[in-house]
Amino acid sequence: MNRVNKWIAEILLVALALVFLSPIYIMLVNSFKDRSELYNNALALPTSFSFTYYAQALEKMNFLTAFGNSLYVTIVSVVIVVVLASMTAWMLVRTNNRLSQVIFMVFVATMLIPFQTLMMPLMQTMGWIRTNLGIPMLNTHEGLIFMNVGFHASLAVFLYHGFMKSIPIALEEAATLDGCSKFGVFWRIVFPMLKTITITIAILDVIAMWNDYLLPSLTLSDKGLRTIPLSTFYFFGEFTIVWNLAMAGLTLTIIPVVIFYFTAQKHIIKGIAEGAVK
Amino acid sequence: MNKWKNKAWFVLFTVPLLLVFTTVVIIPFIIGIVYSFIKWDGIAANAKQFVGFSNYVQVFQDDRFMHSAWITIQFTLMALVLVNVAGLGLSLLVTSKLKSSNLARTLFFMPNLIGGLILGYIWKFIFTDAFKYIGENVGAENIFFNWLLNPQYALYAIVVVFAWQMAGYTMIIYIAGLQGIPDDLMEAAQVDGAGPWHRLTKIVFPLLMPSFTICLFLTLSGAFKIFDVNLSLTGGGPVNSTEMFAMNIFNEIFGYSRYGIGQAKAIIFFVVVAAITLVQVYITKKREVQM
């Protein structure tokens, strides 16, 4: 009896999970259907699997370029955030004076500022830099990376700061006595000990930057520079919506995310939990 | 000598990030406050005129903005309840020691990794065509019709999508909280004759308080700042009825080119978000003392 109950519970749980993901199912099945089939029955399995819409979507969204752009912007931004924020946080933790405390407080306080409050003056600032200093901050991937780093600095410094306070200083002192420079101490001794928090920060930032729409939409105007969320937006804006084509396009955008999720699942779930709790 | 050297290292380690951070966050924040007192249409050649608090006065006379603020509050409250009830329910299900619970956990969390923009487009199809199809062929046409054509239901649609995205996220946090409750405590309660409902309300919920606080805060600020799902699912429509706070600011600045008024709204937005967050932190701190 108990065993039967348990099996029923197992089946119900799996069924619930599948119902939960039914939007994904609907997206998938309709990406294979032709127009009349889609309007005849939006829920049924497709009668034949043709990848025509995928080929079309791939081309119309300029998907491979967009994928490359997203990958480049996300990876470079995350690496820079990790390198600069860990160095900064280390100095702030190990230099115990008024200045360090003030800098740290400013980082923490700015986490309260929503993006919408900064977006217009940010664009003005970047425009000013472009005209007066000649640095191309707008409509370049590098400019977007620069802004990504600025926006994700606070959280990364905050998380590193909290983590480093628990690391014993003795090892660092020993290395300094052995004649290691600060640079050497940090990269050879401290940074390897930050592995878990670095993974957490990297995962939180990858998810946020990969999915970000608003900031890239404000900075990138060239078609060839678009990231995946941008090309999805324009894909939906340019044509009256042809749903089977649209569903194929959306499926394409989700594939990289799903692959990322299933390869790094443990780290992602742990990272999310840790990032949120702090 | 040594002191001077230490200072040099400090500068070398911190200045690169501080430079980027100042350019991207601090300077825009400060000039953003200045912009909120200025009348300007965003065209560099046109004059910027200092108007004092007039932008702020106009914001509060703007019916579209007041409507937007009101539906944002409605949305936030509905989202808060739905996300947390769903997240807590799912977390209780997947910690119930079933074999399939790991798989279920993985699947429940998945929508959270997909960006809001893309989720909105997927659901747009569901609320328009799939719902229409179900209504016409299965029945229950008073539930299954095109939600996005009705102002009230379009708002509910955003709540549903937001909940679908966030439930898995709060689930993860509730799971961490549930796993922190010692097993022997539950067993002792069972031996003492406490039924499942009693164990849940008298032991689990009180011990889960820190998780509640975190989840409530995350949903609160996330819902209040919603933009991507709003943009792709309803685009603010039908006829501006679901244009929420963040989108209203965006449209005011980049759509209507009223930079000053838009920035004044953005500053108000900041004050509200900061107030919500600080109240939340204050409550958390107070709780921690008691525990």
Coordinates of C-alpha atoms in Angstrom, one line a residue:
Chain A
M1 CA 0.0 0.0 0.0
N2 CA 2.7 2.4 1.1
R3 CA 4.7 1.5 -2.0
V4 CA 1.8 2.1 -4.3
N5 CA 1.3 5.5 -2.7
K6 CA 4.9 6.3 -3.2
W7 CA 4.7 5.5 -6.9
I8 CA 1.6 7.6 -7.3
A9 CA 3.5 10.5 -5.7
E10 CA 6.5 10.0 -7.9
I11 CA 4.3 10.0 -11.0
L12 CA 2.4 13.1 -9.9
L13 CA 5.6 15.0 -9.2
V14 CA 6.9 14.2 -12.7
A15 CA 3.6 15.1 -14.2
L16 CA 3.5 18.4 -12.4
A17 CA 7.1 19.2 -13.7
L18 CA 6.0 18.4 -17.2
V19 CA 2.9 20.6 -17.0
F20 CA 5.1 23.3 -15.6
L21 CA 7.3 23.1 -18.7
S22 CA 4.4 22.9 -21.1
P23 CA 5.1 26.4 -22.6
I24 CA 8.5 24.9 -23.7
Y25 CA 6.6 22.0 -25.3
I26 CA 4.2 24.3 -27.1
M27 CA 7.2 26.3 -28.4
L28 CA 8.9 23.2 -29.6
V29 CA 6.0 21.5 -31.4
N30 CA 4.9 24.6 -33.2
S31 CA 8.4 25.4 -34.5
F32 CA 8.0 22.4 -36.8
K33 CA 4.5 22.9 -38.1
D34 CA 3.4 24.7 -41.2
R35 CA 0.9 27.5 -41.0
S36 CA -2.3 25.6 -41.5
E37 CA -1.2 22.8 -39.1
L38 CA -0.4 25.4 -36.5
Y39 CA -3.8 27.0 -36.6
N40 CA -5.6 23.7 -36.8
N41 CA -4.1 22.5 -33.6
A42 CA -1.7 24.5 -31.5
L43 CA -1.2 21.7 -29.0
A44 CA -0.7 18.5 -31.0
L45 CA 2.6 17.0 -32.0
P46 CA 3.7 18.0 -35.5
T47 CA 2.9 15.4 -38.2
S48 CA 6.3 15.9 -39.8
F49 CA 9.6 17.3 -38.6
S50 CA 10.9 19.9 -41.0
F51 CA 13.7 22.2 -40.1
T52 CA 12.8 24.8 -42.7
Y53 CA 11.8 27.4 -40.1
Y54 CA 15.0 26.8 -38.2
A55 CA 17.0 27.5 -41.3
Q56 CA 15.0 30.6 -42.0
A57 CA 15.2 31.9 -38.4
L58 CA 18.9 31.2 -38.3
E59 CA 19.3 33.5 -41.3
K60 CA 16.8 36.2 -40.4
M61 CA 18.0 36.6 -36.8
N62 CA 21.6 36.5 -38.0
F63 CA 21.8 34.0 -35.2
L64 CA 25.4 32.8 -35.5
T65 CA 26.7 36.4 -35.4
A66 CA 24.4 37.3 -32.5
F67 CA 25.5 34.2 -30.6
G68 CA 29.2 35.1 -31.2
N69 CA 28.5 38.7 -30.1
S70 CA 26.7 37.5 -26.9
L71 CA 29.5 35.1 -26.1
Y72 CA 32.3 37.7 -26.6
V73 CA 30.6 40.4 -24.6
T74 CA 29.6 38.1 -21.7
I75 CA 32.9 36.2 -21.4
V76 CA 35.1 39.3 -21.6
S77 CA 32.9 41.3 -19.2
V78 CA 32.8 38.5 -16.6
V79 CA 36.5 37.9 -16.7
I80 CA 37.2 41.6 -16.2
V81 CA 34.6 41.8 -13.4
V82 CA 36.2 38.9 -11.6
V83 CA 39.8 40.1 -12.0
L84 CA 39.2 43.8 -11.0
A85 CA 36.6 43.2 -8.3
S86 CA 38.6 40.5 -6.5
M87 CA 41.7 42.7 -6.5
T88 CA 39.7 45.7 -5.3
A89 CA 37.9 43.7 -2.6
W90 CA 41.2 42.2 -1.3
M91 CA 42.8 45.7 -0.9
L92 CA 39.7 47.0 0.8
V93 CA 39.6 44.0 3.3
R94 CA 43.4 44.1 4.0
T95 CA 43.8 47.9 4.3
N96 CA 41.8 48.7 7.4
N97 CA 41.3 52.5 7.2
R98 CA 38.7 55.1 6.8
L99 CA 39.1 55.3 3.0
S100 CA 38.6 51.6 2.5
Q101 CA 35.4 51.7 4.6
V102 CA 34.0 54.6 2.6
I103 CA 34.8 53.0 -0.7
F104 CA 33.1 49.8 0.4
M105 CA 30.0 51.6 1.7
V106 CA 29.7 53.5 -1.7
F107 CA 29.8 50.1 -3.5
V108 CA 27.1 48.7 -1.3
A109 CA 24.9 51.8 -1.3
T110 CA 24.8 52.0 -5.1
M111 CA 23.4 48.5 -5.3
L112 CA 20.1 50.2 -4.5
I113 CA 20.1 52.2 -7.7
P114 CA 17.8 50.7 -10.4
F115 CA 19.1 50.8 -14.0
Q116 CA 16.3 53.1 -15.2
T117 CA 17.6 55.8 -13.0
L118 CA 21.0 55.8 -14.6
M119 CA 20.3 54.9 -18.2
M120 CA 19.7 58.4 -19.7
P121 CA 22.6 60.2 -17.9
L122 CA 24.8 57.2 -18.6
M123 CA 24.2 57.6 -22.3
Q124 CA 24.9 61.3 -22.0
T125 CA 28.2 60.6 -20.2
M126 CA 29.2 58.0 -22.8
G127 CA 28.4 60.4 -25.6
W128 CA 30.4 63.1 -23.9
I129 CA 33.4 60.7 -23.6
R130 CA 33.1 59.9 -27.3
T131 CA 33.0 63.5 -28.5
N132 CA 35.5 65.0 -26.1
L133 CA 38.0 62.2 -25.4
G134 CA 37.5 60.3 -28.7
I135 CA 37.0 56.9 -27.1
P136 CA 34.2 55.0 -28.9
M137 CA 32.0 54.1 -25.9
L138 CA 28.8 53.8 -27.9
N139 CA 28.0 51.3 -30.6
T140 CA 31.0 49.1 -29.8
H141 CA 31.2 45.8 -27.9
E142 CA 34.1 47.2 -25.9
G143 CA 31.9 50.1 -24.7
L144 CA 29.2 47.7 -23.7
I145 CA 31.8 45.6 -21.8
F146 CA 33.0 48.7 -20.0
M147 CA 29.4 49.5 -18.8
N148 CA 28.7 45.8 -17.9
V149 CA 31.8 45.9 -15.7
G150 CA 30.7 49.1 -14.0
F151 CA 27.2 47.8 -13.3
H152 CA 28.3 44.4 -12.0
A153 CA 31.2 45.8 -9.9
S154 CA 29.2 46.4 -6.7
L155 CA 27.7 43.0 -6.2
A156 CA 31.1 41.3 -7.0
V157 CA 33.0 43.5 -4.6
F158 CA 30.4 42.9 -2.0
L159 CA 30.4 39.1 -2.3
Y160 CA 34.3 38.9 -2.5
H161 CA 34.5 41.3 0.5
G162 CA 32.3 39.1 2.6
F163 CA 34.1 35.9 1.6
M164 CA 37.7 37.3 2.2
K165 CA 37.0 38.3 5.7
S166 CA 37.0 34.6 6.6
I167 CA 40.4 33.8 5.0
P168 CA 43.3 33.7 7.4
I169 CA 45.9 36.4 6.8
A170 CA 48.9 34.2 8.1
L171 CA 49.6 32.6 4.7
E172 CA 49.8 36.0 3.0
E173 CA 52.2 37.3 5.7
A174 CA 54.4 34.3 5.3
A175 CA 54.6 34.8 1.5
T176 CA 55.4 38.5 2.0
L177 CA 58.3 37.6 4.3
D178 CA 59.5 35.2 1.6
G179 CA 59.8 38.2 -0.7
C180 CA 56.7 37.8 -2.7
S181 CA 55.3 41.1 -4.1
K182 CA 51.7 42.1 -3.4
F183 CA 50.8 41.1 -6.9
G184 CA 52.4 37.7 -6.5
V185 CA 50.7 37.2 -3.1
F186 CA 47.3 37.9 -4.5
W187 CA 47.5 35.8 -7.6
R188 CA 49.4 32.9 -6.3
I189 CA 48.0 32.6 -2.8
V190 CA 44.7 34.5 -2.3
F191 CA 43.0 34.1 -5.7
P192 CA 43.1 30.3 -5.7
M193 CA 41.3 30.3 -2.3
L194 CA 38.5 32.4 -3.8
K195 CA 37.4 29.6 -6.2
T196 CA 33.9 28.9 -4.8
I197 CA 32.9 32.6 -4.6
T198 CA 34.4 33.3 -8.0
I199 CA 32.2 30.6 -9.5
T200 CA 29.1 32.0 -7.8
I201 CA 29.9 35.5 -9.1
A202 CA 30.7 34.3 -12.6
I203 CA 27.4 32.4 -12.8
L204 CA 25.3 35.2 -11.5
D205 CA 26.9 37.6 -14.0
V206 CA 26.8 35.3 -17.0
I207 CA 23.1 34.8 -16.5
A208 CA 22.4 38.5 -16.0
M209 CA 24.6 39.7 -18.9
W210 CA 23.6 37.0 -21.4
N211 CA 19.9 37.9 -20.9
D212 CA 20.3 41.6 -20.7
Y213 CA 18.2 43.5 -23.2
L214 CA 18.0 47.1 -22.1
L215 CA 21.6 48.2 -21.8
P216 CA 22.7 46.6 -25.2
S217 CA 19.6 48.1 -26.8
L218 CA 20.7 51.6 -25.7
T219 CA 24.3 51.2 -26.7
L220 CA 24.5 49.1 -29.8
S221 CA 22.9 50.4 -33.0
D222 CA 24.7 48.5 -35.8
K223 CA 22.9 45.4 -37.0
G224 CA 26.1 43.3 -37.0
L225 CA 26.8 44.1 -33.3
R226 CA 23.5 42.8 -31.9
T227 CA 23.5 40.3 -29.0
I228 CA 20.9 37.5 -28.8
P229 CA 18.2 39.4 -26.9
L230 CA 18.6 42.3 -29.3
S231 CA 18.3 40.2 -32.4
T232 CA 15.3 38.5 -30.9
F233 CA 13.6 41.8 -30.3
Y234 CA 14.2 43.1 -33.9
F235 CA 13.2 39.7 -35.3
F236 CA 9.8 40.2 -33.7
G237 CA 9.7 43.8 -34.6
E238 CA 10.5 43.6 -38.3
F239 CA 8.0 41.1 -39.5
T240 CA 4.3 40.6 -38.6
I241 CA 4.6 37.6 -36.4
V242 CA 4.8 34.3 -38.2
W243 CA 4.5 32.1 -35.2
N244 CA 6.1 28.9 -36.5
L245 CA 9.1 30.9 -37.6
A246 CA 9.1 32.8 -34.3
M247 CA 9.0 29.6 -32.3
A248 CA 11.9 28.2 -34.2
G249 CA 13.8 31.4 -33.5
L250 CA 13.0 31.3 -29.8
T251 CA 14.0 27.6 -29.6
L252 CA 17.4 28.6 -31.1
T253 CA 17.9 31.3 -28.4
I254 CA 17.1 28.8 -25.6
I255 CA 19.4 26.0 -26.8
P256 CA 22.7 27.6 -25.5
V257 CA 21.0 28.4 -22.2
V258 CA 19.8 24.8 -21.7
I259 CA 23.3 23.4 -22.6
F260 CA 24.9 25.7 -20.1
Y261 CA 22.3 24.7 -17.5
F262 CA 22.8 21.0 -17.9
T263 CA 26.6 21.2 -17.9
A264 CA 27.0 23.4 -14.9
Q265 CA 23.7 22.6 -13.1
K266 CA 25.2 22.0 -9.6
H267 CA 27.2 25.2 -9.6
I268 CA 24.3 27.2 -11.0
I269 CA 21.9 26.1 -8.3
K270 CA 24.5 26.5 -5.5
G271 CA 25.6 29.9 -6.9
I272 CA 22.0 31.2 -7.1
A273 CA 21.3 30.1 -3.5
E274 CA 24.5 31.6 -2.2
G275 CA 24.3 34.8 -4.2
A276 CA 20.7 35.4 -2.9
V277 CA 21.3 34.6 0.7
K278 CA 24.1 37.2 1.0
Chain B
M1 CA 59.4 53.9 2.2
N2 CA 57.3 50.8 2.9
K3 CA 54.2 52.9 3.6
W4 CA 54.6 54.7 0.3
K5 CA 54.9 51.3 -1.4
N6 CA 51.8 50.0 0.2
K7 CA 49.9 53.1 -1.0
A8 CA 51.1 52.5 -4.5
W9 CA 49.9 48.9 -4.4
F10 CA 46.5 50.0 -3.1
V11 CA 46.1 52.5 -6.0
L12 CA 47.2 49.9 -8.5
F13 CA 44.7 47.3 -7.3
T14 CA 41.7 49.5 -6.8
V15 CA 41.9 52.3 -9.3
P16 CA 41.0 50.4 -12.5
L17 CA 37.7 49.2 -11.1
L18 CA 37.0 52.5 -9.3
L19 CA 37.5 54.4 -12.6
V20 CA 35.1 52.2 -14.5
F21 CA 32.6 52.2 -11.6
T22 CA 32.7 56.0 -11.2
T23 CA 32.2 56.6 -14.9
V24 CA 29.3 54.2 -15.3
V25 CA 27.5 54.5 -12.0
I26 CA 28.6 57.5 -9.8
I27 CA 28.8 60.3 -12.5
P28 CA 25.5 59.3 -14.2
F29 CA 23.8 59.2 -10.9
I30 CA 24.9 62.7 -9.9
I31 CA 24.2 64.3 -13.3
G32 CA 20.9 62.4 -13.4
I33 CA 19.8 64.4 -10.3
V34 CA 20.8 67.6 -12.2
Y35 CA 18.9 66.5 -15.3
S36 CA 15.7 66.0 -13.3
F37 CA 15.6 69.8 -12.7
I38 CA 16.1 70.6 -16.4
K39 CA 13.8 70.9 -19.3
W40 CA 15.3 69.3 -22.4
D41 CA 14.3 67.3 -25.5
G42 CA 17.4 65.2 -25.8
I43 CA 18.8 67.0 -28.9
A44 CA 22.3 68.2 -28.2
A45 CA 21.8 71.5 -30.2
N46 CA 18.7 72.5 -28.3
A47 CA 19.0 74.5 -25.1
K48 CA 18.7 73.0 -21.6
Q49 CA 16.5 75.1 -19.4
F50 CA 16.6 75.0 -15.6
V51 CA 13.1 74.7 -14.3
G52 CA 13.5 73.8 -10.6
F53 CA 10.9 71.4 -9.2
S54 CA 8.5 71.9 -12.1
N55 CA 9.3 68.5 -13.5
Y56 CA 8.4 66.8 -10.3
V57 CA 5.2 68.7 -10.0
Q58 CA 4.3 67.7 -13.6
V59 CA 5.0 64.0 -12.8
F60 CA 2.4 63.9 -10.1
Q61 CA -0.2 65.6 -12.4
D62 CA 0.5 63.0 -15.2
D63 CA -2.4 60.6 -15.2
R64 CA -0.6 58.1 -17.3
F65 CA 2.2 58.0 -14.7
M66 CA -0.2 57.6 -11.8
H67 CA -2.0 54.8 -13.6
S68 CA 1.3 53.2 -14.3
A69 CA 2.4 53.5 -10.6
W70 CA -1.0 52.0 -9.5
I71 CA -0.8 49.0 -11.8
T72 CA 2.8 48.4 -10.8
I73 CA 1.7 48.2 -7.1
Q74 CA -1.2 45.8 -8.1
F75 CA 1.2 43.7 -10.1
T76 CA 3.8 43.6 -7.4
L77 CA 1.3 42.5 -4.7
M78 CA -0.1 39.7 -6.9
A79 CA 3.4 38.6 -8.0
L80 CA 4.6 38.6 -4.4
V81 CA 1.8 36.2 -3.3
L82 CA 1.9 33.9 -6.4
V83 CA 5.7 33.6 -6.7
N84 CA 6.1 32.8 -3.0
V85 CA 3.2 30.4 -2.7
A86 CA 4.4 28.5 -5.8
G87 CA 8.1 28.6 -4.8
L88 CA 7.3 27.3 -1.3
G89 CA 5.0 24.7 -2.5
L90 CA 7.5 23.4 -5.1
S91 CA 10.3 23.4 -2.5
L92 CA 8.2 21.3 -0.1
L93 CA 7.4 18.9 -3.0
V94 CA 11.0 18.4 -4.1
T95 CA 12.4 17.9 -0.5
S96 CA 9.9 15.1 0.2
K97 CA 12.5 12.4 -0.5
L98 CA 11.0 11.1 -3.7
K99 CA 13.3 9.6 -6.3
S100 CA 12.2 12.0 -9.0
S101 CA 12.6 15.1 -6.8
N102 CA 16.1 15.9 -8.3
L103 CA 14.7 15.8 -11.8
A104 CA 11.7 17.9 -10.8
R105 CA 13.9 20.5 -9.1
T106 CA 16.0 20.8 -12.3
L107 CA 13.0 21.3 -14.4
F108 CA 11.2 23.7 -12.1
F109 CA 14.3 26.0 -12.1
M110 CA 14.8 26.1 -15.8
P111 CA 12.6 29.0 -16.8
N112 CA 14.6 31.2 -14.5
L113 CA 17.7 31.0 -16.7
I114 CA 15.8 32.1 -19.8
G115 CA 15.8 35.8 -20.3
G116 CA 12.6 37.8 -19.5
L117 CA 12.4 39.1 -23.1
I118 CA 12.3 35.6 -24.6
L119 CA 9.9 34.2 -22.0
G120 CA 7.5 37.0 -22.8
Y121 CA 7.5 36.1 -26.5
I122 CA 6.9 32.4 -25.8
W123 CA 3.9 33.3 -23.6
K124 CA 2.6 35.8 -26.0
F125 CA 1.9 32.9 -28.3
I126 CA 0.3 30.9 -25.5
F127 CA -2.0 33.7 -24.3
T128 CA -3.1 34.6 -27.8
D129 CA -3.2 31.5 -30.0
A130 CA -2.9 28.5 -27.7
F131 CA -5.5 30.0 -25.3
K132 CA -7.9 30.8 -28.1
Y133 CA -7.4 27.3 -29.5
I134 CA -8.1 25.7 -26.1
G135 CA -11.2 27.9 -25.6
E136 CA -12.6 27.1 -28.9
N137 CA -12.0 23.3 -28.9
V138 CA -11.9 22.2 -25.3
G139 CA -14.3 24.7 -23.7
A140 CA -14.0 27.0 -20.7
E141 CA -14.0 30.0 -22.9
N142 CA -14.4 32.4 -20.0
I143 CA -10.8 31.3 -19.0
F144 CA -9.3 30.5 -22.3
F145 CA -9.5 33.5 -24.5
N146 CA -6.9 36.0 -25.7
W147 CA -5.8 37.5 -22.4
L148 CA -3.7 40.2 -24.0
L149 CA -6.6 42.0 -25.5
N150 CA -8.2 42.7 -22.1
P151 CA -6.4 45.3 -19.9
Q152 CA -7.0 43.5 -16.6
Y153 CA -6.2 40.0 -18.0
A154 CA -3.1 41.4 -19.7
L155 CA -1.9 42.4 -16.3
Y156 CA -2.7 38.9 -14.9
A157 CA -0.7 37.5 -17.9
I158 CA 2.4 39.4 -16.8
V159 CA 1.9 38.1 -13.3
V160 CA 1.7 34.5 -14.6
V161 CA 4.9 34.8 -16.7
F162 CA 6.8 36.5 -13.9
A163 CA 5.7 33.8 -11.4
W164 CA 6.7 31.1 -13.9
Q165 CA 10.1 32.7 -14.1
M166 CA 10.6 33.4 -10.4
A167 CA 9.0 30.4 -8.7
G168 CA 12.0 28.2 -9.4
Y169 CA 14.3 30.8 -8.1
T170 CA 12.5 31.2 -4.7
M171 CA 12.2 27.4 -4.6
I172 CA 16.0 27.1 -4.5
I173 CA 16.2 29.6 -1.6
Y174 CA 13.4 27.8 0.3
I175 CA 15.1 24.5 -0.3
A176 CA 18.3 25.8 1.3
G177 CA 16.2 26.9 4.3
L178 CA 14.3 23.6 4.5
Q179 CA 17.6 21.6 4.5
G180 CA 18.8 23.7 7.4
I181 CA 16.0 22.3 9.6
P182 CA 17.5 19.4 11.6
D183 CA 15.8 16.0 10.9
D184 CA 15.7 14.9 14.5
L185 CA 13.6 18.0 15.3
M186 CA 10.9 16.8 12.9
E187 CA 11.2 13.2 14.1
A188 CA 10.8 14.4 17.7
A189 CA 7.7 16.3 16.8
Q190 CA 6.3 13.3 15.0
V191 CA 6.9 11.1 18.0
D192 CA 5.1 13.7 20.2
G193 CA 2.1 13.2 17.9
A194 CA 2.3 16.3 15.7
G195 CA 0.6 15.8 12.4
P196 CA 2.0 17.0 9.0
W197 CA 0.0 20.3 9.2
H198 CA 1.2 21.0 12.7
R199 CA 4.8 20.2 11.9
L200 CA 4.5 22.6 8.9
T201 CA 3.0 25.5 10.7
K202 CA 4.6 25.2 14.1
I203 CA 8.1 24.1 13.2
V204 CA 8.9 24.5 9.5
F205 CA 7.4 28.0 8.9
P206 CA 8.9 29.7 12.0
L207 CA 12.4 28.2 11.2
L208 CA 12.0 29.3 7.6
M209 CA 11.6 33.0 8.5
P210 CA 15.0 34.0 7.1
S211 CA 14.2 32.4 3.8
F212 CA 10.8 34.2 3.7
T213 CA 12.5 37.5 4.2
I214 CA 15.0 36.9 1.4
C215 CA 12.4 35.7 -1.0
L216 CA 9.9 38.4 -0.3
F217 CA 12.6 41.0 -0.8
L218 CA 13.8 39.5 -4.1
T219 CA 10.3 39.2 -5.5
L220 CA 9.4 42.7 -4.3
S221 CA 12.3 44.5 -5.9
G222 CA 12.2 42.2 -9.0
A223 CA 8.5 42.8 -9.6
F224 CA 8.7 46.5 -9.0
K225 CA 11.5 46.9 -11.6
I226 CA 10.0 44.6 -14.2
F227 CA 10.7 45.7 -17.8
D228 CA 11.7 42.9 -20.2
V229 CA 8.6 40.7 -19.8
N230 CA 6.4 43.8 -19.9
L231 CA 8.0 44.8 -23.2
S232 CA 7.8 41.5 -25.0
L233 CA 4.5 40.2 -23.7
T234 CA 2.2 43.2 -23.8
G235 CA 4.5 46.1 -25.0
G236 CA 2.5 48.1 -22.4
G237 CA -0.8 47.5 -24.3
P238 CA -3.6 47.3 -24.8
V239 CA -3.5 51.1 -25.1
N240 CA -0.9 51.8 -22.3
S241 CA -3.0 49.8 -19.8
T242 CA -0.1 47.6 -18.7
E243 CA 2.7 50.1 -19.1
M244 CA 4.5 49.7 -15.8
F245 CA 6.8 52.0 -13.8
A246 CA 10.1 51.1 -15.6
M247 CA 8.5 51.1 -19.0
N248 CA 6.8 54.5 -18.4
I249 CA 10.2 56.0 -17.6
F250 CA 11.7 54.5 -20.7
N251 CA 8.9 55.8 -22.9
E252 CA 8.9 59.2 -21.4
I253 CA 12.6 59.7 -22.1
F254 CA 13.3 57.8 -25.3
G255 CA 9.7 57.7 -26.7
Y256 CA 8.4 61.2 -26.0
S257 CA 11.8 62.9 -25.7
R258 CA 10.9 64.5 -22.4
Y259 CA 14.2 64.0 -20.8
G260 CA 13.7 66.2 -17.8
I261 CA 10.3 64.8 -16.8
G262 CA 11.5 61.3 -17.5
Q263 CA 14.6 61.7 -15.3
A264 CA 12.5 63.1 -12.5
K265 CA 10.4 59.9 -12.7
A266 CA 13.6 57.9 -12.7
I267 CA 14.7 59.7 -9.5
I268 CA 11.3 59.0 -7.9
F269 CA 11.7 55.4 -9.0
F270 CA 15.1 55.2 -7.2
V271 CA 13.7 56.7 -4.0
V272 CA 10.8 54.2 -3.9
V273 CA 13.1 51.2 -4.7
A274 CA 15.6 52.4 -2.1
A275 CA 12.9 52.9 0.5
I276 CA 11.5 49.4 -0.1
T277 CA 14.9 47.8 0.1
L278 CA 16.0 49.7 3.3
V279 CA 12.7 48.9 5.1
Q280 CA 13.3 45.3 4.1
V281 CA 16.9 45.3 5.4
Y282 CA 15.7 46.9 8.6
I283 CA 13.1 44.2 9.2
T284 CA 15.7 41.5 8.4
K285 CA 18.2 42.9 10.9
K286 CA 15.5 43.1 13.6
R287 CA 14.6 39.4 13.0
E288 CA 18.1 38.3 13.2
V289 CA 18.5 39.7 16.7
Q290 CA 15.5 37.8 17.8
M291 CA 16.6 34.5 16.4

